[in-house]
Amino acid sequence: MAETVKRVAILGAGMIGEVHRRAAILAGAQVLGVMASSPERSREVAEAWGVEQAYGSIEEVAESKADVVHICTPNASHVPYAVALMKAGKHVLCEKPLGVSLEDARQAAQVAEDAGVVNTIPFAYRFHPMVREMQARVQAEEFGTINLMHGSYLQDWLLNPKATSWRVDPKAGGPSRAFGDIGSHWCDLVEWVTGDRIARLVATTSITIKQRPAATAATFSAAEVDAPLIDVHTEDSALILFRTANDIAGSAVISQLSAGRKNRLWVEVDGMHQSAVFDQEQPEQLWIGSEAGAEILVRDPTRGSAEQRRLSLLPAGHPQGYAQCFENYVVDSYAAVDAYAGHGQAPHGLPNFADGARAAEICDAMLRSAASGEWVGVG
Amino acid sequence: MAETVKRVAILGAGMIGEVHRRAAILAGAQVLGVMASSPERSREVAEAWGVEQAYGSIEEVAESKADVVHICTPNASHVPYAVALMKAGKHVLCEKPLGVSLEDARQAAQVAEDAGVVNTIPFAYRFHPMVREMQARVQAEEFGTINLMHGSYLQDWLLNPKATSWRVDPKAGGPSRAFGDIGSHWCDLVEWVTGDRIARLVATTSITIKQRPAATAATFSAAEVDAPLIDVHTEDSALILFRTANDIAGSAVISQLSAGRKNRLWVEVDGMHQSAVFDQEQPEQLWIGSEAGAEILVRDPTRGSAEQRRLSLLPAGHPQGYAQCFENYVVDSYAAVDAYAGHGQAPHGLPNFADGARAAEICDAMLRSAASGEWVGVG
Amino acid sequence: MAETVKRVAILGAGMIGEVHRRAAILAGAQVLGVMASSPERSREVAEAWGVEQAYGSIEEVAESKADVVHICTPNASHVPYAVALMKAGKHVLCEKPLGVSLEDARQAAQVAEDAGVVNTIPFAYRFHPMVREMQARVQAEEFGTINLMHGSYLQDWLLNPKATSWRVDPKAGGPSRAFGDIGSHWCDLVEWVTGDRIARLVATTSITIKQRPAATAATFSAAEVDAPLIDVHTEDSALILFRTANDIAGSAVISQLSAGRKNRLWVEVDGMHQSAVFDQEQPEQLWIGSEAGAEILVRDPTRGSAEQRRLSLLPAGHPQGYAQCFENYVVDSYAAVDAYAGHGQAPHGLPNFADGARAAEICDAMLRSAASGEWVGVG
Amino acid sequence: MAETVKRVAILGAGMIGEVHRRAAILAGAQVLGVMASSPERSREVAEAWGVEQAYGSIEEVAESKADVVHICTPNASHVPYAVALMKAGKHVLCEKPLGVSLEDARQAAQVAEDAGVVNTIPFAYRFHPMVREMQARVQAEEFGTINLMHGSYLQDWLLNPKATSWRVDPKAGGPSRAFGDIGSHWCDLVEWVTGDRIARLVATTSITIKQRPAATAATFSAAEVDAPLIDVHTEDSALILFRTANDIAGSAVISQLSAGRKNRLWVEVDGMHQSAVFDQEQPEQLWIGSEAGAEILVRDPTRGSAEQRRLSLLPAGHPQGYAQCFENYVVDSYAAVDAYAGHGQAPHGLPNFADGARAAEICDAMLRSAASGEWVGVG
């Protein structure tokens, strides 16, 4: 629970806005108001949610009494809204991606640094307790020197050629789809866990389904749509090889056309003493391999690293999952606001706009390499 | 059981020679003789095995009454021995790799084609019944059009910096170690299962352990050796991206430094209808994913494809493993000899010298790309 | 979200009271007040929670404006509090067990029936979406006639002989420990899923750790305590065989001394067409076996039974867990209150006081059989 | 490889006879002759196998030059043949069960003791290397004092009501089917691993499929048969609770009607320090649980107990399975023959006729308890 009651505004009333609202309430915040797609819609949502303010414009939000703003609007508005609000002194929790271009993302990160306010991005998988355990063990060199990083992030939500989503359209979702959307999570996780950085990479991408129906609504899930077919310009899958700042080799397979895979983010880090695997579809455990065999380490609030314990909200054997990740992200973002005000310290591992800009840099490098066929530098 | 009793000679009396001998006996062959590292050693082994002939030279083998010769000697002698024997009209089962250079491999394949004798290579994993099932389903288009191929082959047998093996030395094992040894299995399997071919690739390799003890003996397993350290010139890990003749993208991670992985060959083929995974450490099953969920298909001699049934030697639930793969390989090689003599047909899926040369081509492309940093064509 | 805003009181401010409060807030309830272990403590908690009322006695709660009361106090007070509140017309969500004796439980169930108010018990595992899927498929006879039911519920939280808990003391926790606490969940689940009833059973119990420290505090988790050792009178493990009303045989192994098992409730139901397994430590999936192989069915809000969809709060691949079970239980309890008031229908599968009394009957039979060594009837 | 070349005779030329022949040849034995279902059939098989002798009667076998006889004939002949041969001084490897009645089994064990010859029974699962590891760790008290033993042995081969086998008929297969056939393996394994003994038990059995076609042929697998239906008198499933000589509680679920289970023998032993699980469908690993998590111990000839190493015939990661179990059983039986002749020591853990009689005692107790509904003593 945060030090003081946060007064928050929520921009966006879609599914993801609801997820933020739920986590804000659980974290003890007071939701002051909401801004939806139009002033009328803002008033309807404010009434449904039982909140006082219905904002008609970003200026109204900037002038409101909210301390903290959750930005859950379509991708293209993330950066202009975040910039305006940070300049007005608001703390911001901004949905990923941080804009739809590298320039946008870098600008937002720069403004965040200048403004000095709290700025966070939901790279939510960092908040799985067993990811924390993995990071703590890498940092303590329990696995030995890392010699390889590899894995994949596989989904099947766009396997149906008749399905589409606003994410397919570069204007709404950015020039990279599979990599920008889920590959960015994989890269953030592997860089954060290892403390190493992808220095250069080579990529190949595929657009397997050449045409899909035009997207007509901003739905979160892929829907079968009865609309005219249009050409697809964003990748269904992206594969990269990379070498890090420490010259470690790595590989990632990112796909939205892998049947039977729902959200399979798999990260393996191989050290000279032990290997470790985190699989997001089995987030309660870590596989740790050594020459003598393997260990299945289960989440347990009474064992392991300080961060595993801190983020464990339930006893061992009572599965946590995605909801707790997101709740932890919001609680930690609010704790950073407390720290800003002089109460306690900002928590460990909170992903911020610099991390958002970093994701944009890797994505840009991936697209450049896929186009040129050459190894390219990142950043 | 083969049509006629095969009279066989075995070259090489090490561990792998013993494996061949065991499979030959189980397949009903009569072992005529053996050639070991020296005429004296040949006589000792012949006595120990209870066989009549102890060959002192390859010429003696070529002139012997053996119909079939198993070549289980060190890598550098594979091709000269195979070539001499095929020219003498012998059928040959030759251990992989097919020589230590691309030129060697191509020569052997050419001689094999000219001689017309039976020539096989133990890409033994093809003989797991569930690999056959996977291949049959790809060919029947049950998975739909393939859109992605990926996986890894991970071991930890060279994780110990004090351990070494003759495989570390390019002169004895060839210029590529991890890829040449195990990556070649991965590529053979994915090409054979899909019927598609790796057309071009980009690679990166790592020599993580820069020095190891000099290898002093031809041991099969990595041994801690108390010997002077020498520079290592063969890769510990190799990562590739590729595109196939059908322009499908793929990725493979090959490593001998992944702690806790003993022999983890993992192949995933993603089709537009279903995905399928074969994991060599769990060879009795196939994972098949679809949008509705996943199926764990278990080996069962009473179900599935004709080839699964044919190679299933035990009832469902009585695990088969590596031994049966190898036995199936030898039985099928002998059946090809029967077919050569006009008895029946050569079995499906028998890997031959053309496949051995193919493996050498891919390995050569991998080394060229790792050196140049560029995408290169294969073959 | 419930039809009307529920005004709720919470009795008990320990860990489980906090769990109820969290779920009540998420379900949109207004928490009016709290009653803790003393009037002073009630005031402290009320202030900490920011709620208006601090109740000094059950009478004050009965006279309050609360519509719904969550009873989260120690076991011995469950029934007296529930009875008093139901007679006052309050709807009650009462923590399990329903009292510490069979008589208590039956009385509570009778009062509940007479009063007609909503009365529910958190047999929370019923609210895993994949348990709903299993139940729906049994009811639709997809598995064929059931021929066997078996499984286990294993924990290790009392493996340490120096650890104890109030649950060890029969006065505080009732005469059965392992079976009363976790065996009751197993039996509830198997009876609810199959719609069949355990008619008679035979049992054997073990008290492996003969003495433990005296419990000094009402902690939820087992704690190492530096206190005088006292004799243990409640079982560490209980094993039963049973036959159902339909004369189906069954078996359950219940233990709190199984190292490495945290909360492993495993239920297998074998039908003449298919078998099905639910494992609470992997609650996102159902294993379904058939002669042709096995299917891993994953939770997916876009597929499967109506109840699976209804209780799926997150997309497939974003793991739900224990928290969502409990939230679903509270949401459904409130929906039953709406139905009581004429708004909609009471949800399917809500466990009530009759189910609590049923659990007490099975537990009583288990104890009688363990004492006599004979098969005994249930109820 | 055995000390001397064994001269063996094989009785029975069905599928299991073939399995013995294969293992005998691999173990270096010389197969002298065979006795099949008739003198004519013996001659045919002798020719097919390429062996010299075709025995027309048990007397001929007793008078032959064979040192060792493998008895692979139908169950009812096991004991008379074994008795006759042991009295003639032959060493015997006799298929299980040791006769179809308790009296038979006890007689055979007595004759074996009096004759002093080598007498073994293929409780083959003892020969999985990871079962040896489990046994070694129990004996070294690594798991701490055992507090519970539980598990199951599940198959689905008789799920089809139209299928049958000679095992269904009490005259051919004995009065117990599921328990006698597979339950006996489970009990042997748990007693051998723990060194403890089932002292008393209570059981319940089910004949779910009341009628099946009459069996017409001695097939090994269940076959759909077009024959008149007859009443079934042997159980489809048997469930037991037991207490051991050390007063440890246990439970086993035995079934041949569990869809999707092919040969799932699962044994869990819970100690006060660690728990351990062996699952025959995953025989290359042992699950070891402790309060801190779980370990997956994989078979590795370079690690672990002396017996694991001894029986590991392949490198780690190259799966062994059922075939190697059986081969190890025969090799060890022959080593016992060597020891009888004064060469070396009899190997550890070889199951003999006393173990066969023990299995008959437990089976008899199970049937008595299922009939009476009471706890009964074993033996």
Tab-separated table of N, CA, C and O in Angstrom, chain C residues 147-148 150 154 156 159 202 204-206 208-209 237 239 241 243 249-251 253 255 257-262 266 268 270 272-275 277 287 289-291 293 373 375, chain D residues 147-148 150 154 156 159 202 204-206 208-209 237 239 241 243 249-251 253 255 257-262 264 268 270 272-275 277 287 289-291 293 373 375:
chain	number	residue	atom	x	y	z
C	147	ASN	N	-15.796	-44.455	-14.174
C	147	ASN	CA	-15.533	-45.754	-13.539
C	147	ASN	C	-14.589	-45.683	-12.358
C	147	ASN	O	-14.440	-46.667	-11.629
C	148	LEU	N	-13.967	-44.519	-12.143
C	148	LEU	CA	-12.993	-44.402	-11.046
C	148	LEU	C	-12.748	-42.920	-10.773
C	148	LEU	O	-12.759	-42.105	-11.701
C	150	HIS	N	-9.925	-40.601	-8.383
C	150	HIS	CA	-8.783	-40.725	-7.481
C	150	HIS	C	-7.907	-39.492	-7.528
C	150	HIS	O	-8.050	-38.655	-8.417
C	154	LEU	N	-1.700	-32.730	-1.389
C	154	LEU	CA	-0.432	-32.847	-0.678
C	154	LEU	C	0.151	-31.467	-0.388
C	154	LEU	O	0.158	-30.597	-1.259
C	156	ASP	N	3.425	-29.516	2.297
C	156	ASP	CA	4.566	-29.797	3.182
C	156	ASP	C	4.711	-28.762	4.290
C	156	ASP	O	5.737	-28.718	4.949
C	159	LEU	N	5.873	-30.085	7.743
C	159	LEU	CA	6.923	-31.105	7.725
C	159	LEU	C	7.948	-30.865	8.828
C	159	LEU	O	8.525	-31.813	9.370
C	202	VAL	N	-13.551	-46.137	3.883
C	202	VAL	CA	-12.672	-46.697	4.898
C	202	VAL	C	-11.416	-45.815	4.904
C	202	VAL	O	-11.004	-45.319	3.858
C	204	THR	N	-7.494	-44.573	6.940
C	204	THR	CA	-6.401	-44.765	7.896
C	204	THR	C	-5.675	-43.432	8.025
C	204	THR	O	-5.491	-42.724	7.041
C	205	THR	N	-5.322	-43.088	9.258
C	205	THR	CA	-4.664	-41.799	9.507
C	205	THR	C	-3.347	-42.014	10.232
C	205	THR	O	-3.132	-43.056	10.859
C	206	SER	N	-2.470	-41.030	10.142
C	206	SER	CA	-1.172	-41.108	10.825
C	206	SER	C	-0.863	-39.781	11.515
C	206	SER	O	-1.076	-38.714	10.925
C	208	THR	N	2.432	-38.574	12.485
C	208	THR	CA	3.846	-38.938	12.354
C	208	THR	C	4.695	-38.170	13.353
C	208	THR	O	5.606	-38.723	13.970
C	209	ILE	N	4.394	-36.904	13.507
C	209	ILE	CA	5.120	-36.073	14.474
C	209	ILE	C	4.280	-36.045	15.745
C	209	ILE	O	3.220	-35.425	15.784
C	237	SER	N	-1.637	-37.066	8.131
C	237	SER	CA	-2.091	-37.575	6.830
C	237	SER	C	-3.288	-38.484	7.031
C	237	SER	O	-3.453	-39.105	8.086
C	239	LEU	N	-5.770	-41.247	4.608
C	239	LEU	CA	-5.969	-41.934	3.324
C	239	LEU	C	-7.348	-42.561	3.342
C	239	LEU	O	-7.714	-43.198	4.335
C	241	LEU	N	-10.369	-44.881	1.032
C	241	LEU	CA	-11.004	-45.529	-0.124
C	241	LEU	C	-12.495	-45.267	0.030
C	241	LEU	O	-13.001	-45.209	1.153
C	243	ARG	N	-16.672	-45.739	-1.880
C	243	ARG	CA	-17.576	-46.087	-2.981
C	243	ARG	C	-18.716	-45.070	-2.943
C	243	ARG	O	-19.158	-44.652	-1.880
C	249	ALA	N	-15.836	-46.664	-7.373
C	249	ALA	CA	-14.771	-46.687	-6.374
C	249	ALA	C	-13.902	-45.444	-6.479
C	249	ALA	O	-13.784	-44.843	-7.566
C	250	GLY	N	-13.322	-45.057	-5.337
C	250	GLY	CA	-12.448	-43.891	-5.329
C	250	GLY	C	-11.391	-43.987	-4.260
C	250	GLY	O	-11.455	-44.834	-3.357
C	251	SER	N	-10.402	-43.108	-4.369
C	251	SER	CA	-9.270	-43.108	-3.446
C	251	SER	C	-8.710	-41.699	-3.350
C	251	SER	O	-8.612	-40.997	-4.365
C	253	VAL	N	-5.496	-39.445	-1.195
C	253	VAL	CA	-4.357	-39.378	-0.280
C	253	VAL	C	-4.212	-37.921	0.157
C	253	VAL	O	-4.010	-37.042	-0.684
C	255	SER	N	-2.199	-35.308	2.707
C	255	SER	CA	-1.018	-35.243	3.570
C	255	SER	C	-0.496	-33.822	3.698
C	255	SER	O	-0.524	-33.047	2.746
C	257	LEU	N	2.656	-33.641	5.029
C	257	LEU	CA	4.073	-33.975	5.237
C	257	LEU	C	4.723	-34.489	3.945
C	257	LEU	O	5.582	-35.360	3.995
C	258	SER	N	4.327	-33.939	2.808
C	258	SER	CA	4.882	-34.394	1.528
C	258	SER	C	5.825	-33.317	0.996
C	258	SER	O	5.392	-32.348	0.350
C	259	ALA	N	7.110	-33.514	1.251
C	259	ALA	CA	8.117	-32.495	0.918
C	259	ALA	C	8.067	-32.097	-0.542
C	259	ALA	O	8.024	-32.957	-1.423
C	260	GLY	N	8.078	-30.807	-0.794
C	260	GLY	CA	8.093	-30.305	-2.163
C	260	GLY	C	6.707	-30.056	-2.735
C	260	GLY	O	6.569	-29.481	-3.813
C	261	ARG	N	5.683	-30.502	-2.022
C	261	ARG	CA	4.308	-30.254	-2.466
C	261	ARG	C	3.792	-29.051	-1.685
C	261	ARG	O	3.781	-29.078	-0.447
C	262	LYS	N	3.377	-28.036	-2.368
C	262	LYS	CA	2.936	-26.829	-1.692
C	262	LYS	C	1.421	-26.809	-1.528
C	262	LYS	O	0.902	-26.515	-0.459
C	266	TRP	N	-4.917	-32.729	-6.649
C	266	TRP	CA	-4.931	-33.446	-7.925
C	266	TRP	C	-6.173	-34.320	-7.948
C	266	TRP	O	-6.345	-35.185	-7.093
C	268	GLU	N	-8.376	-36.875	-10.433
C	268	GLU	CA	-8.532	-37.578	-11.712
C	268	GLU	C	-9.857	-38.304	-11.729
C	268	GLU	O	-10.208	-39.019	-10.782
C	270	ASP	N	-11.902	-40.916	-14.158
C	270	ASP	CA	-11.732	-41.807	-15.309
C	270	ASP	C	-13.079	-42.251	-15.844
C	270	ASP	O	-13.833	-42.946	-15.149
C	272	MET	N	-15.426	-43.917	-19.223
C	272	MET	CA	-15.280	-45.016	-20.187
C	272	MET	C	-14.880	-44.502	-21.575
C	272	MET	O	-14.514	-45.290	-22.449
C	273	HIS	N	-14.911	-43.184	-21.747
C	273	HIS	CA	-14.496	-42.624	-23.032
C	273	HIS	C	-13.207	-41.814	-22.883
C	273	HIS	O	-12.281	-41.953	-23.685
C	274	GLN	N	-13.142	-41.008	-21.808
C	274	GLN	CA	-11.965	-40.174	-21.568
C	274	GLN	C	-11.711	-40.076	-20.073
C	274	GLN	O	-12.607	-40.242	-19.253
C	275	SER	N	-10.476	-39.763	-19.722
C	275	SER	CA	-10.112	-39.424	-18.359
C	275	SER	C	-9.810	-37.931	-18.298
C	275	SER	O	-9.471	-37.325	-19.320
C	277	VAL	N	-7.908	-34.796	-15.677
C	277	VAL	CA	-7.160	-34.444	-14.471
C	277	VAL	C	-7.141	-32.931	-14.297
C	277	VAL	O	-6.830	-32.195	-15.247
C	287	TRP	N	-5.893	-31.905	-18.187
C	287	TRP	CA	-5.348	-33.018	-18.957
C	287	TRP	C	-6.510	-33.942	-19.280
C	287	TRP	O	-7.238	-34.362	-18.385
C	289	GLY	N	-7.330	-37.498	-21.189
C	289	GLY	CA	-6.744	-38.680	-21.819
C	289	GLY	C	-7.777	-39.477	-22.588
C	289	GLY	O	-8.922	-39.598	-22.155
C	290	SER	N	-7.356	-40.022	-23.707
C	290	SER	CA	-8.203	-40.969	-24.430
C	290	SER	C	-7.294	-42.064	-24.977
C	290	SER	O	-6.070	-41.947	-24.907
C	291	GLU	N	-7.875	-43.118	-25.480
C	291	GLU	CA	-7.035	-44.210	-25.965
C	291	GLU	C	-6.040	-43.721	-27.008
C	291	GLU	O	-4.937	-44.234	-27.113
C	293	GLY	N	-4.491	-40.840	-27.118
C	293	GLY	CA	-3.472	-39.913	-26.650
C	293	GLY	C	-4.019	-38.991	-25.583
C	293	GLY	O	-4.963	-39.340	-24.873
C	373	GLY	N	-11.552	-49.002	12.068
C	373	GLY	CA	-10.982	-49.891	11.055
C	373	GLY	C	-12.010	-50.469	10.125
C	373	GLY	O	-11.719	-51.382	9.356
C	375	TRP	N	-15.373	-50.094	7.219
C	375	TRP	CA	-16.106	-49.267	6.266
C	375	TRP	C	-17.284	-48.646	7.020
C	375	TRP	O	-17.965	-49.333	7.780
D	147	ASN	N	7.373	-41.371	5.674
D	147	ASN	CA	6.097	-41.227	6.398
D	147	ASN	C	4.877	-41.618	5.567
D	147	ASN	O	3.779	-41.738	6.126
D	148	LEU	N	5.067	-41.845	4.269
D	148	LEU	CA	3.921	-42.167	3.410
D	148	LEU	C	4.426	-42.765	2.103
D	148	LEU	O	5.485	-42.372	1.612
D	150	HIS	N	2.703	-43.810	-1.754
D	150	HIS	CA	1.458	-43.810	-2.522
D	150	HIS	C	1.720	-43.754	-4.009
D	150	HIS	O	2.835	-43.461	-4.440
D	154	LEU	N	-1.714	-47.312	-13.872
D	154	LEU	CA	-2.898	-47.098	-14.694
D	154	LEU	C	-2.617	-47.480	-16.149
D	154	LEU	O	-1.574	-47.137	-16.691
D	156	ASP	N	-4.974	-48.369	-20.067
D	156	ASP	CA	-6.292	-48.287	-20.715
D	156	ASP	C	-6.513	-49.413	-21.708
D	156	ASP	O	-7.448	-49.356	-22.500
D	159	LEU	N	-10.086	-50.882	-21.923
D	159	LEU	CA	-11.188	-49.919	-21.839
D	159	LEU	C	-12.302	-50.267	-22.819
D	159	LEU	O	-13.475	-50.011	-22.566
D	202	VAL	N	-6.469	-53.036	3.213
D	202	VAL	CA	-7.904	-53.102	2.930
D	202	VAL	C	-8.066	-52.729	1.456
D	202	VAL	O	-7.320	-51.904	0.942
D	204	THR	N	-10.719	-52.511	-2.263
D	204	THR	CA	-12.014	-52.562	-2.956
D	204	THR	C	-11.734	-52.732	-4.443
D	204	THR	O	-10.803	-52.146	-4.976
D	205	THR	N	-12.529	-53.584	-5.074
D	205	THR	CA	-12.315	-53.868	-6.503
D	205	THR	C	-13.586	-53.591	-7.296
D	205	THR	O	-14.680	-53.564	-6.730
D	206	SER	N	-13.428	-53.394	-8.581
D	206	SER	CA	-14.585	-53.159	-9.462
D	206	SER	C	-14.451	-53.969	-10.736
D	206	SER	O	-13.371	-54.031	-11.326
D	208	THR	N	-16.121	-53.312	-13.906
D	208	THR	CA	-16.970	-52.295	-14.533
D	208	THR	C	-17.631	-52.843	-15.783
D	208	THR	O	-18.801	-52.597	-16.039
D	209	ILE	N	-16.862	-53.573	-16.559
D	209	ILE	CA	-17.410	-54.186	-17.767
D	209	ILE	C	-17.797	-55.612	-17.401
D	209	ILE	O	-16.934	-56.467	-17.186
D	237	SER	N	-10.347	-52.840	-11.854
D	237	SER	CA	-9.554	-51.934	-11.015
D	237	SER	C	-9.572	-52.423	-9.581
D	237	SER	O	-10.519	-53.073	-9.138
D	239	LEU	N	-8.245	-50.993	-5.604
D	239	LEU	CA	-7.697	-49.903	-4.800
D	239	LEU	C	-7.345	-50.468	-3.436
D	239	LEU	O	-8.150	-51.186	-2.840
D	241	LEU	N	-5.562	-49.577	0.558
D	241	LEU	CA	-4.853	-48.841	1.604
D	241	LEU	C	-4.040	-49.873	2.357
D	241	LEU	O	-4.478	-51.015	2.507
D	243	ARG	N	-0.889	-50.602	5.674
D	243	ARG	CA	0.093	-50.164	6.665
D	243	ARG	C	1.230	-51.180	6.638
D	243	ARG	O	0.999	-52.377	6.466
D	249	ALA	N	1.729	-45.681	6.506
D	249	ALA	CA	0.512	-45.821	5.707
D	249	ALA	C	0.827	-45.718	4.222
D	249	ALA	O	1.804	-45.065	3.830
D	250	GLY	N	-0.008	-46.370	3.421
D	250	GLY	CA	0.190	-46.319	1.978
D	250	GLY	C	-1.108	-46.500	1.219
D	250	GLY	O	-2.130	-46.903	1.795
D	251	SER	N	-1.065	-46.191	-0.059
D	251	SER	CA	-2.244	-46.253	-0.917
D	251	SER	C	-1.806	-46.516	-2.349
D	251	SER	O	-0.809	-45.959	-2.805
D	253	VAL	N	-3.607	-47.155	-6.397
D	253	VAL	CA	-4.754	-47.226	-7.297
D	253	VAL	C	-4.306	-47.990	-8.542
D	253	VAL	O	-3.371	-47.572	-9.226
D	255	SER	N	-5.565	-49.742	-12.126
D	255	SER	CA	-6.698	-49.751	-13.046
D	255	SER	C	-6.263	-50.068	-14.471
D	255	SER	O	-5.190	-49.651	-14.907
D	257	LEU	N	-8.645	-49.369	-16.820
D	257	LEU	CA	-9.689	-48.615	-17.527
D	257	LEU	C	-9.475	-47.114	-17.417
D	257	LEU	O	-10.434	-46.344	-17.316
D	258	SER	N	-8.234	-46.661	-17.401
D	258	SER	CA	-7.949	-45.233	-17.274
D	258	SER	C	-7.487	-44.695	-18.630
D	258	SER	O	-6.308	-44.811	-18.995
D	259	ALA	N	-8.421	-44.086	-19.337
D	259	ALA	CA	-8.162	-43.656	-20.721
D	259	ALA	C	-6.963	-42.722	-20.796
D	259	ALA	O	-6.835	-41.787	-20.011
D	260	GLY	N	-6.080	-42.990	-21.749
D	260	GLY	CA	-4.918	-42.132	-21.963
D	260	GLY	C	-3.695	-42.574	-21.178
D	260	GLY	O	-2.606	-42.046	-21.382
D	261	ARG	N	-3.869	-43.515	-20.264
D	261	ARG	CA	-2.736	-44.058	-19.502
D	261	ARG	C	-2.314	-45.355	-20.170
D	261	ARG	O	-3.127	-46.278	-20.312
D	262	LYS	N	-1.072	-45.435	-20.563
D	262	LYS	CA	-0.622	-46.620	-21.268
D	262	LYS	C	0.062	-47.589	-20.316
D	262	LYS	O	-0.216	-48.786	-20.327
D	264	ARG	N	1.307	-46.364	-16.835
D	264	ARG	CA	1.708	-45.324	-15.907
D	264	ARG	C	1.836	-45.842	-14.482
D	264	ARG	O	0.934	-45.687	-13.651
D	268	GLU	N	5.326	-42.754	-5.306
D	268	GLU	CA	5.831	-41.627	-4.514
D	268	GLU	C	6.110	-42.096	-3.103
D	268	GLU	O	5.278	-42.741	-2.469
D	270	ASP	N	7.308	-40.484	0.498
D	270	ASP	CA	7.471	-39.206	1.193
D	270	ASP	C	8.277	-39.397	2.472
D	270	ASP	O	7.824	-40.086	3.393
D	272	MET	N	10.754	-37.556	5.668
D	272	MET	CA	10.690	-36.365	6.519
D	272	MET	C	11.670	-35.287	6.043
D	272	MET	O	11.609	-34.151	6.504
D	273	HIS	N	12.522	-35.646	5.082
D	273	HIS	CA	13.450	-34.655	4.546
D	273	HIS	C	13.143	-34.337	3.077
D	273	HIS	O	13.136	-33.181	2.665
D	274	GLN	N	12.869	-35.393	2.321
D	274	GLN	CA	12.564	-35.226	0.901
D	274	GLN	C	11.517	-36.248	0.467
D	274	GLN	O	11.359	-37.291	1.093
D	275	SER	N	10.838	-35.933	-0.615
D	275	SER	CA	9.946	-36.878	-1.270
D	275	SER	C	10.580	-37.288	-2.593
D	275	SER	O	11.408	-36.554	-3.138
D	277	VAL	N	9.637	-39.320	-6.506
D	277	VAL	CA	8.662	-39.927	-7.411
D	277	VAL	C	9.377	-40.592	-8.577
D	277	VAL	O	10.245	-39.976	-9.204
D	287	TRP	N	11.828	-37.349	-9.679
D	287	TRP	CA	11.421	-36.062	-9.097
D	287	TRP	C	11.719	-36.141	-7.604
D	287	TRP	O	11.287	-37.083	-6.943
D	289	GLY	N	11.399	-33.883	-4.180
D	289	GLY	CA	10.868	-32.658	-3.589
D	289	GLY	C	11.449	-32.380	-2.224
D	289	GLY	O	11.702	-33.301	-1.448
D	290	SER	N	11.668	-31.107	-1.950
D	290	SER	CA	12.043	-30.694	-0.610
D	290	SER	C	11.319	-29.390	-0.315
D	290	SER	O	10.718	-28.799	-1.216
D	291	GLU	N	11.362	-28.943	0.923
D	291	GLU	CA	10.631	-27.725	1.248
D	291	GLU	C	11.072	-26.562	0.367
D	291	GLU	O	10.300	-25.672	0.047
D	293	GLY	N	11.964	-26.670	-2.785
D	293	GLY	CA	11.626	-26.787	-4.212
D	293	GLY	C	11.726	-28.220	-4.660
D	293	GLY	O	11.572	-29.146	-3.869
D	373	GLY	N	-14.430	-57.012	3.071
D	373	GLY	CA	-14.564	-55.621	3.482
D	373	GLY	C	-13.747	-55.287	4.707
D	373	GLY	O	-13.916	-54.214	5.300
D	375	TRP	N	-9.902	-55.125	6.960
D	375	TRP	CA	-8.452	-55.132	6.932
D	375	TRP	C	-7.984	-56.572	7.157
D	375	TRP	O	-8.492	-57.263	8.036
